[in-house]
Amino acid sequence: MTAKTRTAAVLTGWALLLALAWVLGQVKLDVTEGRHQLGAMPLFGSWEPHLDATLLAPIIVGALLIAFLPAAAARWRWRWTALATALAAVAFSLSLTVAHSHPRTWTDLDHHYASNTRLVDDAGGPGAFLAHYTQLQLDGVYPVHLQSHPPGLVLFFWGAEKLGLSGLLFQNTVIQLGVAAAVLAALAIGRDVAGERLARRAAPFLVIAPAAYWHNTADLIFAGVTLAAVACLILATNRTGPRAAALTAAGGLLAGAALMLSFSAALLAFPVLVVAIRRRRWGVLLGGGALAAAVVLAPLLWGYWWLEGLQTTRVRYYAGVAAIRGYWYFLLANLAVFALALGPAIAVALSRLRDRRMWIVVGSCLAAVAVADLSGMSSAETERIWQPFMPLVLLAGCALPRPRAWLAVQLGVAVVLAAALRVQW
C-alpha cells in the first residue's frame, strides 16, 4: 500500500467514524425522543449554520499562524518557540471564541462556577462548605457542574474574589492561562521524552486544531493544571539533585490541586507512570504521589473525602443524564467526537508515527482515553470533558513532514464547526 493510498484510507475511516456516529445518533434520537439534551448529536449544542463577519477572525488568525508558526518553531531558540506556541494557541482560541454564535460564550465559567462562590459564604465559610459538600452533591442541591466535580474550582474563585479578582475578564483570562499552560506542558513533555526536534515539529499542531473551538470552558483550567503536574513529574524523572526534588515537589502539589479540580485528572497518571517506570525513577513516583495524596487528604480535616466525592458523583451521574443517554452508543460516539476534535490531520499522523519515544507519550494518553471511555462516566460532551487529554495526542502531528497543508485542513474543520455549530460554552 502506497503512502497516498494509506492516507486516503485513514481519512476515509475518520470520516466514516463520524458518519456512523451521526447515523446511529439519529436512531437514538428517535428512541429517546430528544431527552438526552444533545441537539447536535453526538455533539452538545445545535446545528445552526451562520455566515457572518465573525468567522473572519479564525480564518485570518489561523492563516497567519500557519504561515508563521512552522518556520518559527523550527528556527527560534527553544524558549521563544515555546512562548510563541503558547501565545499562538491563546490567539487562535480567542479567535474561535469570537466566532461563537451563542450569547453565553464568554459567561460559561461565571454561570457554572464563579457565580456559585456565594454557596461558600452561605455555608459559613470554606470549612463548612467542605464539610457538607458531598451530602449536598448527593441530595442534588448543587448545580450539575458542582455535582460532577470536586470543590476546588469554586473555592479558587471564592478565594480570588476575596482578593478582589472577579468578573468576566478575570474568568476568561484564567481559561486562556489554562490553554497556554496545557500547550507549554505538552511541549515540555514531548521535548523531554522524544527530543527537541520532534517537539518543534509538533508545536503548530498544538495550536491549529478543531479542539480549540471548545477552548472557553473550565475544562481548559483543568487541562492546564493537570498537564503542568504531568510535565513537572516527567521532567523530574530525567534530572537529579535539587532540580529533580523541586520538580517532584511542584508536580506532586499540582497533581493534588488537579485532583481537587477534576476527578478525571487521575487518568493522566498514565504518562507519568510509563515514563517513570521506564526510567526507573521510583523516588519521583513516591515523592510526587505522597505530596499529591497530602493535598487530597487535607480537606478531610473539614470533612471532605475525595473518594466519597467520586462515588457520589457517579451516583448522581447515573441518576441523571447518563440514565437517558446510555452506555453502548457513546462508547463509539465519544471516540468519534474525540477524533473530530483532534482533526483529520492527527488521524493521519497517528498512522504515520514511527518514533517509539513519542509513542510513549501519545500511546499512554490514548490508554487514559480508553479507560475514560470504558468507565461510562463520559456519556457525550467529550469535546470539552476530554480536553486535558488532547494536547498530548496532538503531539503526534510531528509525524507530518509538510505541516502547512495539514494545518490548513485542521483550520478548515475548525472554521466549519464555528460556522455550523451553536454551543452555549
Coordinates of C-alpha atoms in Angstrom, one line a residue:
M1 CA 0.0 0.0 0.0
T2 CA 1.5 3.4 -1.0
A3 CA 1.6 6.3 1.3
K4 CA -1.1 8.1 -0.6
T5 CA -3.4 5.1 -0.5
R6 CA -2.8 4.7 3.2
T7 CA -3.5 8.4 3.8
A8 CA -6.7 8.2 1.8
A9 CA -7.8 5.1 3.8
V10 CA -7.2 6.8 7.1
L11 CA -9.1 9.9 6.1
T12 CA -12.0 7.8 4.8
G13 CA -12.0 5.8 8.1
W14 CA -12.0 9.1 10.0
A15 CA -15.0 10.4 8.0
L16 CA -16.9 7.1 8.2
L17 CA -16.5 7.0 12.0
L18 CA -18.1 10.5 12.2
A19 CA -20.8 9.4 9.8
L20 CA -21.5 6.2 11.7
A21 CA -21.8 8.1 15.0
W22 CA -24.2 10.6 13.4
V23 CA -26.4 7.9 11.7
L24 CA -26.6 5.8 14.9
G25 CA -27.3 9.1 16.8
Q26 CA -30.3 9.7 14.7
V27 CA -31.7 6.3 15.7
K28 CA -31.0 7.1 19.3
L29 CA -32.8 10.5 18.9
D30 CA -35.9 8.6 17.9
V31 CA -35.7 6.2 20.7
T32 CA -35.0 8.7 23.5
E33 CA -37.3 11.4 21.9
G34 CA -34.5 14.0 22.3
R35 CA -34.3 13.8 26.1
H36 CA -30.5 13.3 26.0
Q37 CA -30.1 17.1 25.7
L38 CA -27.8 16.8 22.6
G39 CA -29.3 18.8 19.8
A40 CA -26.3 18.2 17.6
M41 CA -25.9 14.5 18.3
P42 CA -23.3 13.3 19.1
L43 CA -22.1 16.8 19.9
F44 CA -23.6 19.1 22.6
G45 CA -25.3 22.1 21.0
S46 CA -27.4 22.6 17.9
W47 CA -26.7 22.8 14.2
E48 CA -27.4 26.4 13.3
P49 CA -25.3 27.4 10.2
H50 CA -24.4 31.0 10.0
L51 CA -22.1 33.0 7.8
D52 CA -21.1 36.4 9.2
A53 CA -18.1 38.6 9.7
T54 CA -17.1 36.9 13.0
L55 CA -15.8 33.9 11.0
L56 CA -13.1 36.1 9.6
A57 CA -11.4 36.1 13.0
P58 CA -10.3 32.4 13.0
I59 CA -9.7 32.4 9.2
I60 CA -7.3 35.4 9.4
V61 CA -5.6 34.4 12.6
G62 CA -5.3 30.8 11.6
A63 CA -3.9 31.7 8.2
L64 CA -1.3 34.0 9.7
L65 CA -0.3 31.3 12.2
I66 CA 0.0 28.6 9.5
A67 CA 2.3 31.0 7.5
F68 CA 4.4 31.9 10.5
L69 CA 4.5 29.3 13.2
P70 CA 6.1 26.2 11.5
A71 CA 9.2 28.3 10.5
A72 CA 9.4 29.9 13.9
A73 CA 9.1 26.6 15.7
A74 CA 11.9 25.2 13.5
R75 CA 14.4 28.1 13.9
W76 CA 13.9 30.1 17.0
R77 CA 15.5 29.3 20.3
W78 CA 13.5 26.8 22.3
R79 CA 12.3 29.2 25.0
W80 CA 11.0 31.6 22.3
T81 CA 9.4 28.7 20.3
A82 CA 7.6 27.6 23.4
L83 CA 6.4 31.1 24.3
A84 CA 5.3 31.8 20.7
T85 CA 3.4 28.5 20.5
A86 CA 1.6 29.2 23.8
L87 CA 0.6 32.8 22.7
A88 CA -0.5 31.4 19.3
A89 CA -2.7 28.9 21.0
V90 CA -4.3 31.7 23.0
A91 CA -4.8 33.8 19.9
F92 CA -6.4 31.0 17.9
S93 CA -8.6 30.0 20.8
L94 CA -9.8 33.6 21.3
S95 CA -10.5 34.0 17.5
L96 CA -12.7 30.9 17.6
T97 CA -14.5 32.2 20.7
V98 CA -15.2 35.4 18.8
A99 CA -16.8 33.3 16.1
H100 CA -19.1 31.5 18.6
S101 CA -22.7 32.4 18.0
H102 CA -24.1 31.8 21.5
P103 CA -24.7 34.8 23.8
R104 CA -23.3 32.8 26.8
T105 CA -19.9 32.1 25.1
W106 CA -18.0 34.4 27.4
T107 CA -20.0 33.7 30.5
D108 CA -19.8 29.9 30.8
L109 CA -17.3 29.9 33.7
D110 CA -19.3 32.5 35.5
H111 CA -22.5 30.6 35.1
H112 CA -21.3 27.3 36.2
Y113 CA -18.6 28.1 38.8
A114 CA -17.8 31.7 39.7
S115 CA -21.4 32.7 40.4
N116 CA -21.6 29.8 42.9
T117 CA -19.0 31.3 45.2
R118 CA -22.0 32.5 47.3
L119 CA -22.5 28.9 48.3
V120 CA -19.3 29.1 50.3
D121 CA -20.4 32.1 52.2
D122 CA -23.9 30.7 52.6
A123 CA -22.4 27.6 54.2
G124 CA -20.5 29.7 56.7
G125 CA -17.0 29.6 55.1
P126 CA -14.8 27.1 53.2
G127 CA -14.6 24.7 56.2
A128 CA -18.4 24.3 56.5
F129 CA -18.7 24.2 52.7
L130 CA -16.3 21.3 52.5
A131 CA -18.0 19.5 55.4
H132 CA -21.4 19.4 53.7
Y133 CA -20.2 19.4 50.0
T134 CA -20.6 15.6 49.4
Q135 CA -24.0 15.4 51.1
L136 CA -25.4 18.3 49.2
Q137 CA -24.0 16.8 46.0
L138 CA -25.9 13.6 46.7
D139 CA -29.1 15.5 47.5
G140 CA -28.9 17.3 44.2
V141 CA -28.9 20.7 45.9
Y142 CA -25.9 21.9 43.9
P143 CA -25.9 22.7 40.2
V144 CA -24.9 19.9 37.9
H145 CA -21.3 21.0 37.4
L146 CA -20.7 21.0 41.1
Q147 CA -22.3 17.6 41.4
S148 CA -19.8 16.4 38.8
H149 CA -16.5 17.8 40.3
P150 CA -14.6 18.2 43.5
P151 CA -14.9 21.6 45.2
G152 CA -11.5 23.0 44.1
L153 CA -12.6 25.4 41.4
V154 CA -15.4 27.0 43.4
L155 CA -13.0 27.5 46.3
F156 CA -10.4 29.0 43.9
F157 CA -12.9 31.6 42.7
W158 CA -14.1 32.3 46.2
G159 CA -10.5 33.0 47.3
A160 CA -9.8 35.1 44.2
E161 CA -13.0 37.1 44.9
K162 CA -11.8 37.8 48.4
L163 CA -8.6 39.2 46.8
G164 CA -10.6 41.5 44.5
L165 CA -10.2 39.3 41.4
S166 CA -13.6 38.6 39.8
G167 CA -15.6 39.4 36.7
L168 CA -15.7 38.0 33.1
L169 CA -12.3 39.4 32.2
F170 CA -10.6 37.6 35.1
Q171 CA -12.5 34.4 34.5
N172 CA -11.7 34.2 30.7
T173 CA -8.1 35.2 31.4
V174 CA -7.8 32.1 33.8
I175 CA -9.2 29.9 31.0
Q176 CA -6.7 31.2 28.5
L177 CA -3.9 30.8 31.0
G178 CA -5.0 27.2 31.2
V179 CA -4.8 27.0 27.4
A180 CA -1.2 28.4 27.4
A181 CA -0.2 26.1 30.3
A182 CA -1.5 23.0 28.6
V183 CA 0.4 23.8 25.4
L184 CA 3.6 24.6 27.3
A185 CA 3.3 21.4 29.3
A186 CA 2.7 19.3 26.2
L187 CA 5.7 20.8 24.5
A188 CA 7.9 20.2 27.6
I189 CA 6.8 16.6 27.8
G190 CA 7.3 16.0 24.1
R191 CA 10.8 17.5 24.2
D192 CA 11.9 15.6 27.4
V193 CA 10.7 12.2 26.2
A194 CA 11.0 12.3 22.4
G195 CA 13.6 15.1 21.8
E196 CA 13.5 18.7 20.8
R197 CA 13.3 18.1 17.0
L198 CA 10.0 16.2 17.2
A199 CA 8.6 18.6 19.8
R200 CA 9.3 21.5 17.4
R201 CA 7.6 19.7 14.6
A202 CA 4.6 19.1 16.8
A203 CA 4.2 22.6 18.0
P204 CA 2.0 24.1 15.3
F205 CA -0.5 21.1 15.7
L206 CA -1.0 22.0 19.3
V207 CA -2.3 25.4 18.1
I208 CA -4.3 24.8 15.0
A209 CA -6.8 22.0 15.9
P210 CA -10.6 21.8 15.8
A211 CA -10.4 21.2 19.6
A212 CA -9.7 24.9 20.0
Y213 CA -13.4 25.6 19.2
W214 CA -14.2 24.4 22.7
H215 CA -11.4 26.4 24.5
N216 CA -13.8 28.5 26.5
T217 CA -14.8 26.3 29.4
A218 CA -13.5 25.3 32.8
D219 CA -12.1 22.1 31.3
L220 CA -9.1 24.2 30.0
I221 CA -8.3 25.2 33.5
F222 CA -8.3 21.5 34.5
A223 CA -6.1 20.8 31.4
G224 CA -3.6 23.4 32.3
V225 CA -3.1 22.4 35.9
T226 CA -3.2 18.7 35.2
L227 CA -0.7 18.8 32.3
A228 CA 1.6 21.1 34.3
A229 CA 1.7 18.5 37.0
V230 CA 2.4 15.7 34.5
A231 CA 5.2 17.8 32.9
C232 CA 6.9 18.6 36.2
L233 CA 6.9 14.9 37.2
I234 CA 8.1 13.7 33.9
L235 CA 10.9 16.3 33.8
A236 CA 11.8 15.3 37.3
T237 CA 12.4 11.7 36.1
N238 CA 15.2 13.0 33.8
R239 CA 17.0 15.1 36.4
T240 CA 18.9 14.6 39.6
G241 CA 19.7 16.5 42.7
P242 CA 17.8 19.7 43.8
R243 CA 16.2 20.2 40.4
A244 CA 14.6 16.8 40.5
A245 CA 13.4 17.4 44.0
A246 CA 12.0 20.8 43.1
L247 CA 10.2 19.4 40.1
T248 CA 8.9 16.5 42.0
A249 CA 7.5 18.7 44.7
A250 CA 5.9 21.1 42.2
G251 CA 4.5 18.2 40.3
G252 CA 3.1 16.5 43.3
L253 CA 1.4 19.6 44.7
L254 CA 0.0 20.5 41.2
A255 CA -1.3 16.9 40.9
G256 CA -3.1 17.2 44.2
A257 CA -4.6 20.5 43.1
A258 CA -5.7 18.9 39.7
L259 CA -7.4 16.1 41.6
M260 CA -9.3 18.7 43.6
L261 CA -10.4 20.3 40.4
S262 CA -11.5 17.2 38.4
F263 CA -11.8 13.5 39.1
S264 CA -10.6 12.6 35.6
A265 CA -7.2 14.2 36.4
A266 CA -6.3 10.8 37.9
L267 CA -6.2 9.2 34.5
L268 CA -3.3 11.4 33.4
A269 CA -1.1 9.5 35.8
F270 CA -0.7 7.0 32.9
P271 CA 2.1 9.0 31.1
V272 CA 3.9 9.7 34.4
L273 CA 3.8 6.1 35.4
V274 CA 5.0 4.8 32.0
V275 CA 7.9 7.3 31.8
A276 CA 9.0 6.9 35.4
I277 CA 8.9 3.2 35.3
R278 CA 10.8 3.2 32.0
R279 CA 13.4 5.4 33.6
R280 CA 13.3 3.6 36.9
R281 CA 12.7 6.8 38.9
W282 CA 10.7 5.3 41.8
G283 CA 11.6 8.3 44.0
V284 CA 9.7 10.7 41.7
L285 CA 6.6 8.4 41.8
L286 CA 6.8 8.0 45.6
G287 CA 7.6 11.6 46.4
G288 CA 5.1 13.1 43.9
G289 CA 2.5 10.7 44.9
A290 CA 2.9 11.4 48.6
L291 CA 2.5 15.2 48.0
A292 CA -0.5 14.7 45.8
A293 CA -2.1 12.5 48.4
A294 CA -1.4 15.1 51.1
V295 CA -3.2 17.7 49.1
V296 CA -6.2 15.4 48.5
L297 CA -6.2 14.3 52.2
A298 CA -6.0 17.8 53.6
P299 CA -9.8 18.5 53.2
L300 CA -10.5 15.6 55.4
L301 CA -9.7 18.0 58.3
W302 CA -13.0 19.7 57.4
G303 CA -14.9 16.5 56.4
Y304 CA -14.4 16.2 52.6
W305 CA -13.2 12.9 51.4
W306 CA -12.2 12.7 47.7
L307 CA -13.2 9.1 47.1
E308 CA -16.5 9.7 48.7
G309 CA -17.0 12.6 46.4
L310 CA -16.1 10.5 43.4
Q311 CA -18.7 7.8 44.4
T312 CA -21.3 10.5 44.9
T313 CA -20.6 12.0 41.5
R314 CA -21.0 8.5 40.0
V315 CA -24.4 8.0 41.8
R316 CA -25.6 11.4 40.7
Y317 CA -24.4 10.9 37.1
Y318 CA -26.2 7.6 36.6
A319 CA -29.3 9.0 38.3
G320 CA -29.3 12.0 35.9
V321 CA -28.5 12.4 32.2
A322 CA -26.4 9.2 31.9
A323 CA -29.6 7.2 32.6
I324 CA -31.1 8.7 29.4
R325 CA -28.0 8.8 27.2
G326 CA -27.0 5.2 27.9
Y327 CA -23.6 3.4 27.6
W328 CA -23.1 1.5 24.4
Y329 CA -23.8 4.2 21.8
F330 CA -21.4 6.6 23.5
L331 CA -18.7 4.0 23.7
L332 CA -18.4 4.7 20.0
A333 CA -19.7 8.3 19.8
N334 CA -17.2 9.5 22.4
L335 CA -14.3 8.3 20.3
A336 CA -15.9 9.8 17.1
V337 CA -16.2 13.2 18.9
F338 CA -12.6 12.9 20.1
A339 CA -11.4 12.2 16.6
L340 CA -13.3 15.2 15.3
A341 CA -11.8 17.5 18.0
L342 CA -8.3 16.2 17.2
G343 CA -8.9 16.6 13.4
P344 CA -8.2 14.5 10.4
A345 CA -4.5 15.5 10.3
I346 CA -3.9 13.8 13.6
A347 CA -5.7 10.7 12.4
V348 CA -3.2 10.5 9.5
A349 CA -0.3 11.5 11.9
L350 CA -1.1 8.6 14.2
S351 CA -0.9 6.2 11.3
R352 CA 2.5 7.6 10.3
L353 CA 4.0 8.0 13.7
R354 CA 7.0 5.7 14.0
D355 CA 9.1 7.2 16.8
R356 CA 8.9 5.0 19.8
R357 CA 9.7 7.7 22.2
M358 CA 6.8 9.9 21.1
W359 CA 4.5 6.9 21.2
I360 CA 5.3 6.6 24.9
V361 CA 3.6 9.9 25.4
V362 CA 0.8 9.6 22.8
G363 CA 0.1 6.0 23.5
S364 CA -0.1 6.3 27.2
C365 CA -2.5 9.2 26.8
L366 CA -4.7 7.2 24.4
A367 CA -4.7 4.5 27.0
A368 CA -6.1 7.0 29.5
V369 CA -8.8 8.0 27.0
A370 CA -9.7 4.3 26.5
V371 CA -10.2 3.9 30.3
A372 CA -12.2 7.1 30.4
D373 CA -14.4 5.8 27.6
L374 CA -14.9 2.4 29.1
S375 CA -15.7 3.8 32.6
G376 CA -19.1 5.0 31.4
M377 CA -18.5 8.4 33.1
S378 CA -18.4 10.3 29.8
S379 CA -21.7 9.9 28.0
A380 CA -21.2 12.7 25.5
E381 CA -19.7 16.2 25.8
T382 CA -16.3 14.7 25.5
E383 CA -15.4 17.6 23.1
R384 CA -14.9 19.6 26.3
I385 CA -14.5 16.9 29.1
W386 CA -11.6 15.2 27.3
Q387 CA -9.7 18.5 26.6
P388 CA -7.0 17.6 29.2
F389 CA -6.1 14.5 27.1
M390 CA -5.9 16.2 23.7
P391 CA -2.6 18.2 23.8
L392 CA -0.6 15.0 24.4
V393 CA -2.3 13.2 21.5
L394 CA -1.8 16.3 19.2
L395 CA 1.9 15.8 19.6
A396 CA 1.5 13.1 17.0
G397 CA 1.5 15.9 14.5
C398 CA 5.3 15.7 14.5
A399 CA 4.9 12.7 12.1
L400 CA 3.6 15.0 9.3
P401 CA 6.6 16.3 7.2
R402 CA 4.7 19.1 5.3
P403 CA 2.8 20.8 8.1
R404 CA 1.2 23.8 6.4
A405 CA -1.2 21.8 4.1
W406 CA -2.3 19.6 7.1
L407 CA -2.7 22.7 9.3
A408 CA -4.9 24.2 6.6
V409 CA -7.1 21.1 6.8
Q410 CA -7.3 21.4 10.6
L411 CA -8.2 25.1 10.3
G412 CA -10.9 24.3 7.8
V413 CA -12.6 21.8 10.1
A414 CA -12.4 24.3 13.0
V415 CA -14.0 27.1 10.9
V416 CA -16.7 24.7 9.7
L417 CA -17.5 23.9 13.3
A418 CA -17.6 27.6 14.1
A419 CA -19.9 28.3 11.2
A420 CA -22.3 25.3 11.8
L421 CA -22.4 24.5 15.5
R422 CA -24.0 26.7 18.1
V423 CA -22.8 25.9 21.6
Q424 CA -23.5 27.6 24.9
W425 CA -20.0 27.1 26.1

